[in-house]
Amino acid sequence: MGVAQAERVLKSKWRTASLAAGWPFPRDWPLREVDDVVTAMLDTADPGDALVRLGRARAEAGAGLGETLLDLAALHAVLDGQCGVVAPNVDALPSRMLRLTATGWADVLTEEAADRGADDPLTGLATRGYLRTRLSELYRESARPDDGYALVLVGLDLTRATGWSRVVAMTLVSDVLRTVFDGGETLASLGPSVAAVLTRRDAALARRISAVRVLAADRLAVDPHVRPAGPAEVWSEHLPATHEEACGLLAALGR
């Protein structure tokens, strides 16, 4: 049997075993990555990269991890010559085969979570993790980023607010920050009651801090349910000497 024919036979047996085991999307089963795994399994090459790519492809196509591993178990059963005799068993998968495929699948979800997680879903502000990334970029660009940048902080006393009024109060503050700092600055949430702006240190900074203080007071005063969270405390912080110290400062401010 030639190589091409052997690959076709293995692919056909794998698909049959996978569908019989309950693969729910027959039309979605064939992938280029399936062919790569088949080739790798019949070759002397290490199939590791092909298995990682298969896991990624399954995740990108919307297959769950359980479905992906059951499909992999079908391949393993076929390779062991068990297809049609013993049902595919995920627990029987070799640990490396399982780990590589699951790693590829999980990588996609991690990337998607990172894409979704750049902004706080309630306030629209960037997350603290994103702000740490921006600070890392600044510290790589300059040994003394504190010469050109500062952190502007806004804090509320949410112990005096209840329920959804806490979220509303921080949402109002985020709107104020977007109004005052509208030039591409990084606006982030450090915690449930603290927001931060990474901004250039220039002649207009003091005026902007004052504007945030005044506008925040006006917005919070409109609603009696959020008014107790104010007045907002607004201040600026110098950037520490190192990125590690800056991350420590963000963590402390967010408590």
PDB file of C-alpha atoms in Angstrom:
ATOM      1  CA  MET A   1       0.000   0.000   0.000  1.00  0.00           C
ATOM      2  CA  GLY A   2       1.358   3.379  -1.026  1.00  0.00           C
ATOM      3  CA  VAL A   3       1.753   6.296   1.382  1.00  0.00           C
ATOM      4  CA  ALA A   4      -1.141   8.269  -0.075  1.00  0.00           C
ATOM      5  CA  GLN A   5      -3.464   5.265   0.100  1.00  0.00           C
ATOM      6  CA  ALA A   6      -2.389   4.512   3.683  1.00  0.00           C
ATOM      7  CA  GLU A   7      -3.186   8.089   4.658  1.00  0.00           C
ATOM      8  CA  ARG A   8      -6.631   7.868   3.045  1.00  0.00           C
ATOM      9  CA  VAL A   9      -7.380   4.604   4.862  1.00  0.00           C
ATOM     10  CA  LEU A  10      -6.284   5.940   8.253  1.00  0.00           C
ATOM     11  CA  LYS A  11      -8.265   9.157   7.775  1.00  0.00           C
ATOM     12  CA  SER A  12     -11.388   7.226   6.758  1.00  0.00           C
ATOM     13  CA  LYS A  13     -11.115   4.866   9.738  1.00  0.00           C
ATOM     14  CA  TRP A  14     -10.505   7.777  12.096  1.00  0.00           C
ATOM     15  CA  ARG A  15     -13.543   9.667  10.814  1.00  0.00           C
ATOM     16  CA  THR A  16     -15.753   6.573  11.056  1.00  0.00           C
ATOM     17  CA  ALA A  17     -14.629   5.892  14.628  1.00  0.00           C
ATOM     18  CA  SER A  18     -15.080   9.522  15.633  1.00  0.00           C
ATOM     19  CA  LEU A  19     -18.604   9.771  14.214  1.00  0.00           C
ATOM     20  CA  ALA A  20     -19.546   6.467  15.831  1.00  0.00           C
ATOM     21  CA  ALA A  21     -18.272   7.773  19.158  1.00  0.00           C
ATOM     22  CA  GLY A  22     -20.571  10.778  18.885  1.00  0.00           C
ATOM     23  CA  TRP A  23     -18.735  13.530  16.966  1.00  0.00           C
ATOM     24  CA  PRO A  24     -21.644  15.981  16.517  1.00  0.00           C
ATOM     25  CA  PHE A  25     -20.488  17.902  13.430  1.00  0.00           C
ATOM     26  CA  PRO A  26     -19.818  15.517  10.526  1.00  0.00           C
ATOM     27  CA  ARG A  27     -19.356  18.322   7.998  1.00  0.00           C
ATOM     28  CA  ASP A  28     -16.844  20.100  10.246  1.00  0.00           C
ATOM     29  CA  TRP A  29     -14.690  17.049  10.951  1.00  0.00           C
ATOM     30  CA  PRO A  30     -12.403  17.224   7.891  1.00  0.00           C
ATOM     31  CA  LEU A  31      -9.668  19.814   8.394  1.00  0.00           C
ATOM     32  CA  ARG A  32      -6.262  20.428   6.883  1.00  0.00           C
ATOM     33  CA  GLU A  33      -4.890  19.775  10.368  1.00  0.00           C
ATOM     34  CA  VAL A  34      -6.509  16.312  10.329  1.00  0.00           C
ATOM     35  CA  ASP A  35      -4.491  15.517   7.218  1.00  0.00           C
ATOM     36  CA  ASP A  36      -1.340  16.820   8.918  1.00  0.00           C
ATOM     37  CA  VAL A  37      -1.900  14.546  11.924  1.00  0.00           C
ATOM     38  CA  VAL A  38      -2.536  11.545   9.677  1.00  0.00           C
ATOM     39  CA  THR A  39       0.684  12.227   7.771  1.00  0.00           C
ATOM     40  CA  ALA A  40       2.644  12.655  10.992  1.00  0.00           C
ATOM     41  CA  MET A  41       1.264   9.450  12.503  1.00  0.00           C
ATOM     42  CA  LEU A  42       2.305   7.410   9.470  1.00  0.00           C
ATOM     43  CA  ASP A  43       5.682   9.113   9.227  1.00  0.00           C
ATOM     44  CA  THR A  44       8.704   8.860  11.470  1.00  0.00           C
ATOM     45  CA  ALA A  45       8.428  12.554  12.340  1.00  0.00           C
ATOM     46  CA  ASP A  46       7.330  13.769  15.778  1.00  0.00           C
ATOM     47  CA  PRO A  47       3.539  14.414  15.566  1.00  0.00           C
ATOM     48  CA  GLY A  48       3.683  16.965  18.407  1.00  0.00           C
ATOM     49  CA  ASP A  49       3.302  20.127  16.321  1.00  0.00           C
ATOM     50  CA  ALA A  50       0.528  18.562  14.243  1.00  0.00           C
ATOM     51  CA  LEU A  51      -1.412  17.647  17.401  1.00  0.00           C
ATOM     52  CA  VAL A  52      -1.092  21.178  18.778  1.00  0.00           C
ATOM     53  CA  ARG A  53      -2.351  22.590  15.480  1.00  0.00           C
ATOM     54  CA  LEU A  54      -5.247  20.131  15.500  1.00  0.00           C
ATOM     55  CA  GLY A  55      -6.236  21.256  18.991  1.00  0.00           C
ATOM     56  CA  ARG A  56      -6.127  24.887  17.906  1.00  0.00           C
ATOM     57  CA  ALA A  57      -8.140  24.189  14.767  1.00  0.00           C
ATOM     58  CA  ARG A  58     -10.827  22.325  16.708  1.00  0.00           C
ATOM     59  CA  ALA A  59     -11.145  25.205  19.190  1.00  0.00           C
ATOM     60  CA  GLU A  60     -11.298  27.791  16.405  1.00  0.00           C
ATOM     61  CA  ALA A  61     -14.072  25.751  14.757  1.00  0.00           C
ATOM     62  CA  GLY A  62     -16.057  25.822  17.996  1.00  0.00           C
ATOM     63  CA  ALA A  63     -15.506  22.239  19.174  1.00  0.00           C
ATOM     64  CA  GLY A  64     -15.434  21.744  22.935  1.00  0.00           C
ATOM     65  CA  LEU A  65     -12.491  20.168  24.704  1.00  0.00           C
ATOM     66  CA  GLY A  66     -14.457  17.009  25.464  1.00  0.00           C
ATOM     67  CA  GLU A  67     -15.395  16.584  21.811  1.00  0.00           C
ATOM     68  CA  THR A  68     -11.825  17.274  20.724  1.00  0.00           C
ATOM     69  CA  LEU A  69     -10.369  14.666  23.080  1.00  0.00           C
ATOM     70  CA  LEU A  70     -13.001  12.067  22.158  1.00  0.00           C
ATOM     71  CA  ASP A  71     -12.070  12.586  18.509  1.00  0.00           C
ATOM     72  CA  LEU A  72      -8.427  12.133  19.465  1.00  0.00           C
ATOM     73  CA  ALA A  73      -9.329   8.946  21.344  1.00  0.00           C
ATOM     74  CA  ALA A  74     -10.954   7.643  18.166  1.00  0.00           C
ATOM     75  CA  LEU A  75      -7.666   8.161  16.328  1.00  0.00           C
ATOM     76  CA  HIS A  76      -5.780   6.402  19.107  1.00  0.00           C
ATOM     77  CA  ALA A  77      -8.189   3.443  18.977  1.00  0.00           C
ATOM     78  CA  VAL A  78      -7.739   3.161  15.219  1.00  0.00           C
ATOM     79  CA  LEU A  79      -3.945   3.271  15.528  1.00  0.00           C
ATOM     80  CA  ASP A  80      -4.160   0.513  18.125  1.00  0.00           C
ATOM     81  CA  GLY A  81      -6.307  -1.525  15.785  1.00  0.00           C
ATOM     82  CA  GLN A  82      -9.280  -1.365  18.150  1.00  0.00           C
ATOM     83  CA  CYS A  83     -11.755   0.466  15.945  1.00  0.00           C
ATOM     84  CA  GLY A  84     -15.009  -1.455  15.726  1.00  0.00           C
ATOM     85  CA  VAL A  85     -14.060  -3.607  18.702  1.00  0.00           C
ATOM     86  CA  VAL A  86     -13.427  -1.214  21.587  1.00  0.00           C
ATOM     87  CA  ALA A  87     -15.083   2.190  21.866  1.00  0.00           C
ATOM     88  CA  PRO A  88     -12.698   5.179  21.901  1.00  0.00           C
ATOM     89  CA  ASN A  89     -11.608   5.857  25.474  1.00  0.00           C
ATOM     90  CA  VAL A  90     -10.240   9.266  26.400  1.00  0.00           C
ATOM     91  CA  ASP A  91      -8.733   7.832  29.590  1.00  0.00           C
ATOM     92  CA  ALA A  92      -6.601   5.501  27.487  1.00  0.00           C
ATOM     93  CA  LEU A  93      -4.939   8.343  25.573  1.00  0.00           C
ATOM     94  CA  PRO A  94      -1.167   8.614  25.976  1.00  0.00           C
ATOM     95  CA  SER A  95      -0.456  11.587  28.226  1.00  0.00           C
ATOM     96  CA  ARG A  96       1.729  13.404  25.672  1.00  0.00           C
ATOM     97  CA  MET A  97      -0.838  13.002  22.911  1.00  0.00           C
ATOM     98  CA  LEU A  98      -3.570  14.346  25.194  1.00  0.00           C
ATOM     99  CA  ARG A  99      -1.428  17.179  26.588  1.00  0.00           C
ATOM    100  CA  LEU A 100      -0.305  18.525  23.209  1.00  0.00           C
ATOM    101  CA  THR A 101      -3.803  18.527  21.716  1.00  0.00           C
ATOM    102  CA  ALA A 102      -5.348  20.050  24.843  1.00  0.00           C
ATOM    103  CA  THR A 103      -2.617  22.704  24.927  1.00  0.00           C
ATOM    104  CA  GLY A 104      -3.413  23.768  21.378  1.00  0.00           C
ATOM    105  CA  TRP A 105      -7.124  23.887  22.181  1.00  0.00           C
ATOM    106  CA  ALA A 106      -6.549  25.890  25.385  1.00  0.00           C
ATOM    107  CA  ASP A 107      -4.225  28.372  23.659  1.00  0.00           C
ATOM    108  CA  VAL A 108      -7.091  29.555  21.470  1.00  0.00           C
ATOM    109  CA  LEU A 109      -9.390  30.106  24.434  1.00  0.00           C
ATOM    110  CA  THR A 110      -6.641  31.931  26.293  1.00  0.00           C
ATOM    111  CA  GLU A 111      -6.115  34.256  23.340  1.00  0.00           C
ATOM    112  CA  GLU A 112      -9.853  34.860  23.019  1.00  0.00           C
ATOM    113  CA  ALA A 113     -10.138  35.556  26.729  1.00  0.00           C
ATOM    114  CA  ALA A 114      -7.298  38.044  26.478  1.00  0.00           C
ATOM    115  CA  ASP A 115      -9.004  39.802  23.599  1.00  0.00           C
ATOM    116  CA  ARG A 116     -12.260  39.997  25.527  1.00  0.00           C
ATOM    117  CA  GLY A 117     -10.536  40.863  28.777  1.00  0.00           C
ATOM    118  CA  ALA A 118      -8.759  44.059  27.730  1.00  0.00           C
ATOM    119  CA  ASP A 119     -11.706  46.156  28.959  1.00  0.00           C
ATOM    120  CA  ASP A 120     -13.733  46.088  32.137  1.00  0.00           C
ATOM    121  CA  PRO A 121     -17.209  45.030  30.919  1.00  0.00           C
ATOM    122  CA  LEU A 122     -19.049  47.344  33.337  1.00  0.00           C
ATOM    123  CA  THR A 123     -17.142  50.620  33.080  1.00  0.00           C
ATOM    124  CA  GLY A 124     -15.492  50.238  29.668  1.00  0.00           C
ATOM    125  CA  LEU A 125     -12.124  51.060  31.258  1.00  0.00           C
ATOM    126  CA  ALA A 126      -9.076  48.956  30.474  1.00  0.00           C
ATOM    127  CA  THR A 127      -8.170  46.280  33.002  1.00  0.00           C
ATOM    128  CA  ARG A 128      -5.292  46.582  35.447  1.00  0.00           C
ATOM    129  CA  GLY A 129      -3.496  43.879  33.470  1.00  0.00           C
ATOM    130  CA  TYR A 130      -3.634  46.003  30.327  1.00  0.00           C
ATOM    131  CA  LEU A 131      -2.270  49.003  32.241  1.00  0.00           C
ATOM    132  CA  ARG A 132       0.616  46.855  33.486  1.00  0.00           C
ATOM    133  CA  THR A 133       1.365  45.963  29.859  1.00  0.00           C
ATOM    134  CA  ARG A 134       1.378  49.625  28.834  1.00  0.00           C
ATOM    135  CA  LEU A 135       3.704  50.455  31.707  1.00  0.00           C
ATOM    136  CA  SER A 136       6.012  47.623  30.660  1.00  0.00           C
ATOM    137  CA  GLU A 137       6.248  49.196  27.205  1.00  0.00           C
ATOM    138  CA  LEU A 138       7.089  52.580  28.733  1.00  0.00           C
ATOM    139  CA  TYR A 139       9.809  51.163  30.975  1.00  0.00           C
ATOM    140  CA  ARG A 140      11.366  49.394  27.997  1.00  0.00           C
ATOM    141  CA  GLU A 141      11.353  52.651  26.023  1.00  0.00           C
ATOM    142  CA  SER A 142      12.836  54.821  28.764  1.00  0.00           C
ATOM    143  CA  ALA A 143      14.861  54.294  31.910  1.00  0.00           C
ATOM    144  CA  ARG A 144      12.967  57.179  33.541  1.00  0.00           C
ATOM    145  CA  PRO A 145       9.365  57.204  32.271  1.00  0.00           C
ATOM    146  CA  ASP A 146       8.372  59.238  35.344  1.00  0.00           C
ATOM    147  CA  ASP A 147       9.989  62.242  33.672  1.00  0.00           C
ATOM    148  CA  GLY A 148       7.314  62.265  30.986  1.00  0.00           C
ATOM    149  CA  TYR A 149       4.353  60.346  32.422  1.00  0.00           C
ATOM    150  CA  ALA A 150       2.189  60.282  35.523  1.00  0.00           C
ATOM    151  CA  LEU A 151      -0.738  58.338  36.924  1.00  0.00           C
ATOM    152  CA  VAL A 152      -3.931  60.239  37.684  1.00  0.00           C
ATOM    153  CA  LEU A 153      -6.101  58.396  40.203  1.00  0.00           C
ATOM    154  CA  VAL A 154      -9.785  58.758  41.036  1.00  0.00           C
ATOM    155  CA  GLY A 155     -11.157  57.040  44.127  1.00  0.00           C
ATOM    156  CA  LEU A 156     -14.683  56.719  45.500  1.00  0.00           C
ATOM    157  CA  ASP A 157     -15.955  55.639  48.914  1.00  0.00           C
ATOM    158  CA  LEU A 158     -18.241  52.803  47.834  1.00  0.00           C
ATOM    159  CA  THR A 159     -18.875  51.715  51.419  1.00  0.00           C
ATOM    160  CA  ARG A 160     -21.476  54.470  51.516  1.00  0.00           C
ATOM    161  CA  ALA A 161     -23.250  53.232  48.379  1.00  0.00           C
ATOM    162  CA  THR A 162     -25.285  50.062  47.912  1.00  0.00           C
ATOM    163  CA  GLY A 163     -26.133  47.577  45.164  1.00  0.00           C
ATOM    164  CA  TRP A 164     -25.983  48.727  41.585  1.00  0.00           C
ATOM    165  CA  SER A 165     -25.376  52.325  42.680  1.00  0.00           C
ATOM    166  CA  ARG A 166     -21.724  51.324  43.188  1.00  0.00           C
ATOM    167  CA  VAL A 167     -21.390  50.269  39.572  1.00  0.00           C
ATOM    168  CA  VAL A 168     -23.256  53.353  38.393  1.00  0.00           C
ATOM    169  CA  ALA A 169     -20.904  55.587  40.381  1.00  0.00           C
ATOM    170  CA  MET A 170     -17.797  54.088  38.768  1.00  0.00           C
ATOM    171  CA  THR A 171     -19.449  54.232  35.345  1.00  0.00           C
ATOM    172  CA  LEU A 172     -20.050  57.954  35.836  1.00  0.00           C
ATOM    173  CA  VAL A 173     -16.405  58.407  36.821  1.00  0.00           C
ATOM    174  CA  SER A 174     -15.259  56.531  33.718  1.00  0.00           C
ATOM    175  CA  ASP A 175     -17.366  58.850  31.556  1.00  0.00           C
ATOM    176  CA  VAL A 176     -15.710  61.846  33.197  1.00  0.00           C
ATOM    177  CA  LEU A 177     -12.251  60.448  32.535  1.00  0.00           C
ATOM    178  CA  ARG A 178     -13.063  59.828  28.884  1.00  0.00           C
ATOM    179  CA  THR A 179     -14.325  63.399  28.585  1.00  0.00           C
ATOM    180  CA  VAL A 180     -11.233  64.999  30.119  1.00  0.00           C
ATOM    181  CA  PHE A 181      -8.571  62.608  28.812  1.00  0.00           C
ATOM    182  CA  ASP A 182      -9.585  62.223  25.189  1.00  0.00           C
ATOM    183  CA  GLY A 183      -6.178  62.192  23.544  1.00  0.00           C
ATOM    184  CA  GLY A 184      -5.341  58.500  23.530  1.00  0.00           C
ATOM    185  CA  GLU A 185      -4.331  58.143  27.175  1.00  0.00           C
ATOM    186  CA  THR A 186      -4.707  54.728  28.852  1.00  0.00           C
ATOM    187  CA  LEU A 187      -7.757  54.702  31.145  1.00  0.00           C
ATOM    188  CA  ALA A 188      -7.961  51.717  33.466  1.00  0.00           C
ATOM    189  CA  SER A 189      -9.840  50.247  36.405  1.00  0.00           C
ATOM    190  CA  LEU A 190      -7.555  49.308  39.308  1.00  0.00           C
ATOM    191  CA  GLY A 191     -10.324  47.938  41.497  1.00  0.00           C
ATOM    192  CA  PRO A 192     -14.011  48.339  42.329  1.00  0.00           C
ATOM    193  CA  SER A 193     -13.531  51.900  43.607  1.00  0.00           C
ATOM    194  CA  VAL A 194     -10.372  53.212  41.902  1.00  0.00           C
ATOM    195  CA  ALA A 195      -9.722  54.282  38.313  1.00  0.00           C
ATOM    196  CA  ALA A 196      -6.438  55.424  36.809  1.00  0.00           C
ATOM    197  CA  VAL A 197      -5.165  57.324  33.804  1.00  0.00           C
ATOM    198  CA  LEU A 198      -1.678  56.908  32.399  1.00  0.00           C
ATOM    199  CA  THR A 199      -1.035  60.313  30.885  1.00  0.00           C
ATOM    200  CA  ARG A 200       1.795  62.573  29.817  1.00  0.00           C
ATOM    201  CA  ARG A 201       3.100  64.969  32.419  1.00  0.00           C
ATOM    202  CA  ASP A 202       2.613  68.373  30.818  1.00  0.00           C
ATOM    203  CA  ALA A 203       1.501  71.923  31.610  1.00  0.00           C
ATOM    204  CA  ALA A 204      -2.171  70.961  31.219  1.00  0.00           C
ATOM    205  CA  LEU A 205      -2.089  68.131  33.762  1.00  0.00           C
ATOM    206  CA  ALA A 206      -3.065  70.207  36.797  1.00  0.00           C
ATOM    207  CA  ARG A 207      -5.961  71.723  34.883  1.00  0.00           C
ATOM    208  CA  ARG A 208      -7.189  68.310  33.810  1.00  0.00           C
ATOM    209  CA  ILE A 209      -7.044  66.963  37.359  1.00  0.00           C
ATOM    210  CA  SER A 210      -9.124  69.918  38.485  1.00  0.00           C
ATOM    211  CA  ALA A 211     -11.601  69.314  35.664  1.00  0.00           C
ATOM    212  CA  VAL A 212     -11.995  65.645  36.687  1.00  0.00           C
ATOM    213  CA  ARG A 213     -12.661  66.710  40.275  1.00  0.00           C
ATOM    214  CA  VAL A 214     -15.343  69.228  39.261  1.00  0.00           C
ATOM    215  CA  LEU A 215     -17.062  67.066  36.650  1.00  0.00           C
ATOM    216  CA  ALA A 216     -17.087  64.002  38.914  1.00  0.00           C
ATOM    217  CA  ALA A 217     -18.744  66.037  41.667  1.00  0.00           C
ATOM    218  CA  ASP A 218     -21.408  67.253  39.234  1.00  0.00           C
ATOM    219  CA  ARG A 219     -22.150  63.773  37.853  1.00  0.00           C
ATOM    220  CA  LEU A 220     -22.349  62.119  41.264  1.00  0.00           C
ATOM    221  CA  ALA A 221     -24.596  64.843  42.658  1.00  0.00           C
ATOM    222  CA  VAL A 222     -27.311  64.240  40.065  1.00  0.00           C
ATOM    223  CA  ASP A 223     -28.383  60.834  41.411  1.00  0.00           C
ATOM    224  CA  PRO A 224     -29.205  60.558  45.142  1.00  0.00           C
ATOM    225  CA  HIS A 225     -28.329  56.861  45.070  1.00  0.00           C
ATOM    226  CA  VAL A 226     -24.737  57.454  43.930  1.00  0.00           C
ATOM    227  CA  ARG A 227     -24.163  60.774  45.694  1.00  0.00           C
ATOM    228  CA  PRO A 228     -22.928  59.104  48.928  1.00  0.00           C
ATOM    229  CA  ALA A 229     -19.980  57.602  47.015  1.00  0.00           C
ATOM    230  CA  GLY A 230     -18.562  61.088  46.503  1.00  0.00           C
ATOM    231  CA  PRO A 231     -16.915  63.412  46.565  1.00  0.00           C
ATOM    232  CA  ALA A 232     -14.342  61.726  44.347  1.00  0.00           C
ATOM    233  CA  GLU A 233     -10.768  61.848  45.529  1.00  0.00           C
ATOM    234  CA  VAL A 234      -8.534  62.859  42.615  1.00  0.00           C
ATOM    235  CA  TRP A 235      -4.745  62.920  42.781  1.00  0.00           C
ATOM    236  CA  SER A 236      -1.607  62.120  40.789  1.00  0.00           C
ATOM    237  CA  GLU A 237       1.225  59.684  41.437  1.00  0.00           C
ATOM    238  CA  HIS A 238       4.786  59.675  40.118  1.00  0.00           C
ATOM    239  CA  LEU A 239       5.822  56.500  38.346  1.00  0.00           C
ATOM    240  CA  PRO A 240       8.266  54.437  40.432  1.00  0.00           C
ATOM    241  CA  ALA A 241      11.814  53.709  39.327  1.00  0.00           C
ATOM    242  CA  THR A 242      11.097  50.207  37.987  1.00  0.00           C
ATOM    243  CA  HIS A 243       8.257  48.371  36.287  1.00  0.00           C
ATOM    244  CA  GLU A 244       8.110  45.883  39.161  1.00  0.00           C
ATOM    245  CA  GLU A 245       7.587  48.726  41.635  1.00  0.00           C
ATOM    246  CA  ALA A 246       4.961  50.252  39.356  1.00  0.00           C
ATOM    247  CA  CYS A 247       3.010  46.964  39.323  1.00  0.00           C
ATOM    248  CA  GLY A 248       3.217  46.878  43.099  1.00  0.00           C
ATOM    249  CA  LEU A 249       1.846  50.407  43.235  1.00  0.00           C
ATOM    250  CA  LEU A 250      -1.115  49.466  41.008  1.00  0.00           C
ATOM    251  CA  ALA A 251      -1.907  46.494  43.220  1.00  0.00           C
ATOM    252  CA  ALA A 252      -1.775  48.637  46.356  1.00  0.00           C
ATOM    253  CA  LEU A 253      -3.944  51.369  44.856  1.00  0.00           C
ATOM    254  CA  GLY A 254      -6.549  48.843  43.738  1.00  0.00           C
ATOM    255  CA  ARG A 255      -7.162  47.422  47.199  1.00  0.00           C
TER     256      ARG A 255
END
